[in-house]
Tab-separated table of C-alpha atoms in Angstrom:
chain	number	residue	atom	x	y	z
A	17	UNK	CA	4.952	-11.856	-47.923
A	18	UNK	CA	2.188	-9.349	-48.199
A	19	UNK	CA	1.744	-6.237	-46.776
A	20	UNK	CA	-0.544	-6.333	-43.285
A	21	UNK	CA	-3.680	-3.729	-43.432
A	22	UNK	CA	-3.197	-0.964	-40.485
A	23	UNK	CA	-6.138	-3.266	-39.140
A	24	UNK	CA	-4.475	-6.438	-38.911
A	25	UNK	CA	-1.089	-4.742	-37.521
A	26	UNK	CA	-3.135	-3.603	-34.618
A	27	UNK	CA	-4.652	-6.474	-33.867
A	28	UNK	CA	-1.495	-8.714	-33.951
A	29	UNK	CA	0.073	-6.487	-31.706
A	30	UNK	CA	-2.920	-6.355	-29.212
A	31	UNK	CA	-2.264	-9.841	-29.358
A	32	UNK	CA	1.064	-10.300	-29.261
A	33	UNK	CA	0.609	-7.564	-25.942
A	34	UNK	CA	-2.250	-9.456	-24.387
A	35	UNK	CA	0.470	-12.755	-24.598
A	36	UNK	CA	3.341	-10.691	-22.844
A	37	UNK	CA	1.104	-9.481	-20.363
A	38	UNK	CA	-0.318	-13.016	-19.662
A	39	UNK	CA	3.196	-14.592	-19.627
A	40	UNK	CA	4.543	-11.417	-17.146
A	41	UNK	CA	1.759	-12.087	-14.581
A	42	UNK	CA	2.475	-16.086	-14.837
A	43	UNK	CA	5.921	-15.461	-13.978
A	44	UNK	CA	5.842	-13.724	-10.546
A	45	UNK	CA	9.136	-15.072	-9.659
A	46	UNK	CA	10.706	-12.522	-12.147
A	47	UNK	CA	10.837	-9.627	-10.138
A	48	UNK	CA	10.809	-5.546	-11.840
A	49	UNK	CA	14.268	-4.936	-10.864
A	50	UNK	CA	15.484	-8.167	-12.767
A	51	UNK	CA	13.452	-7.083	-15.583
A	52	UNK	CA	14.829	-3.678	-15.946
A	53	UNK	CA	18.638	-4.752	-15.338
A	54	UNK	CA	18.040	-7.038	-18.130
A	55	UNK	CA	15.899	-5.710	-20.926
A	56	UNK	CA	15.513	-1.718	-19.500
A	57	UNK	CA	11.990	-2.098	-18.706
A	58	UNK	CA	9.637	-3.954	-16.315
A	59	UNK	CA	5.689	-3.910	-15.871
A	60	UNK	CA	5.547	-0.644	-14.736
A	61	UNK	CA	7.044	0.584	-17.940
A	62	UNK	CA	4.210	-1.468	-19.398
A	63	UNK	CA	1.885	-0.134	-17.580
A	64	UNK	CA	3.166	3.544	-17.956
A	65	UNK	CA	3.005	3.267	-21.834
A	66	UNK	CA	-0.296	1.963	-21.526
A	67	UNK	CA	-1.349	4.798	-20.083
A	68	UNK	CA	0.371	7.058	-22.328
A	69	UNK	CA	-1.633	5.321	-24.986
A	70	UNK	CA	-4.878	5.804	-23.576
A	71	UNK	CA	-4.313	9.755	-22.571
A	72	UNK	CA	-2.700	10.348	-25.901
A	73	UNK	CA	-6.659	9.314	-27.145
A	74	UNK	CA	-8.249	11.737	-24.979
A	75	UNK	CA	-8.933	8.354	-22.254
A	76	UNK	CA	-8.170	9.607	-18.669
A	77	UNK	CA	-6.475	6.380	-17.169
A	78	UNK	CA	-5.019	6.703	-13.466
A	79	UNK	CA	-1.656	4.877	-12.205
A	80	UNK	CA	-3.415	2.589	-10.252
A	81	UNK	CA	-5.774	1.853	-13.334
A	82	UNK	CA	-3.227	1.337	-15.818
A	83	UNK	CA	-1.196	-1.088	-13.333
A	84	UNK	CA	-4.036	-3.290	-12.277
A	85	UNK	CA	-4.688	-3.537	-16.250
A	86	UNK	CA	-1.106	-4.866	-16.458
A	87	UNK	CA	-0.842	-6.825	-13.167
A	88	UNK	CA	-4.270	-8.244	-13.160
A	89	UNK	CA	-4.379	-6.934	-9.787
A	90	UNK	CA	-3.994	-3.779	-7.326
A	91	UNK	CA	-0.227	-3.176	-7.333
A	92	UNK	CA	-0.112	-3.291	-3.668
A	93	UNK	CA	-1.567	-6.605	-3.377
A	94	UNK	CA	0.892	-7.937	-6.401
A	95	UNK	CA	3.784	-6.385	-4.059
A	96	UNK	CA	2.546	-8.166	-1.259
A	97	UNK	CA	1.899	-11.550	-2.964
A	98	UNK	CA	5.305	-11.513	-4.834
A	99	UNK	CA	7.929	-8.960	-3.949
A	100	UNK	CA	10.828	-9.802	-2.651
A	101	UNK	CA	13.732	-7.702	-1.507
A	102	UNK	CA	16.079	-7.008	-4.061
A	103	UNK	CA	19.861	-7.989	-3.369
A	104	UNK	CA	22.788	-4.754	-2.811
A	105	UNK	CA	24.295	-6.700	-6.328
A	106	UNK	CA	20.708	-5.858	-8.058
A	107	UNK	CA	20.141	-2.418	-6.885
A	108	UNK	CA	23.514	-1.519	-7.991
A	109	UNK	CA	22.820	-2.365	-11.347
A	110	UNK	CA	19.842	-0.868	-11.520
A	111	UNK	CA	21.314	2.715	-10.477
A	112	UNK	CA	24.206	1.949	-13.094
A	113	UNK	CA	21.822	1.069	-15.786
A	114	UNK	CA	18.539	2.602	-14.732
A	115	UNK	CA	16.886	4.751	-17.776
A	116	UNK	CA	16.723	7.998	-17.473
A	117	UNK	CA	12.389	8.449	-16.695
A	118	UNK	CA	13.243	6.163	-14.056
């Protein structure tokens, strides 16, 4: 296989991005917490690192900003629309297994 050009790299992973972030806001039954006890991060994390990315480049990018980019919409609508309450079992696991930023 041949080497990718720093060009193409970025642009498969804006892709590949773009495709999680399409699947993440199809799948509104899969709630943060679930995310997080499973795979350590959720779309907040997402949207976090996106922001990181942006200030990192000299781009001022707000919370709210960088989670409507992920969501697709204001996070307090998304909550409303989608959140559910999170079982004791869940939160339990999340304090066991919760990263350390969170």
């Amino acid at each position: 296989m041949s080497e990718l050009s720093d060009d193409q790299r970025r642009d498969f992973e804006a892709a590949a991005f773009r495709r999680l972030i399409e699947h993440l806001r199809e799948r509104t039954d899969v709630q943060n917490i679930d995310l997080m006890n499973l795979a350590g991060f959720c779309r907040n994390c997402l949207s976090n690192w996106y922001r990181e990315a942006a200030e990192a480049t000299g781009t001022a990018l707000s919370k709210d900003q960088s989670r409507e980019i992920v969501y697709g919409m204001p996070y307090a609508e998304w909550q409303a629309l989608h959140q559910t309450e999170a079982s004791d079992a869940k939160k339990a696991a999340f304090e066991t297994n919760r990263p350390k930023e969170h």
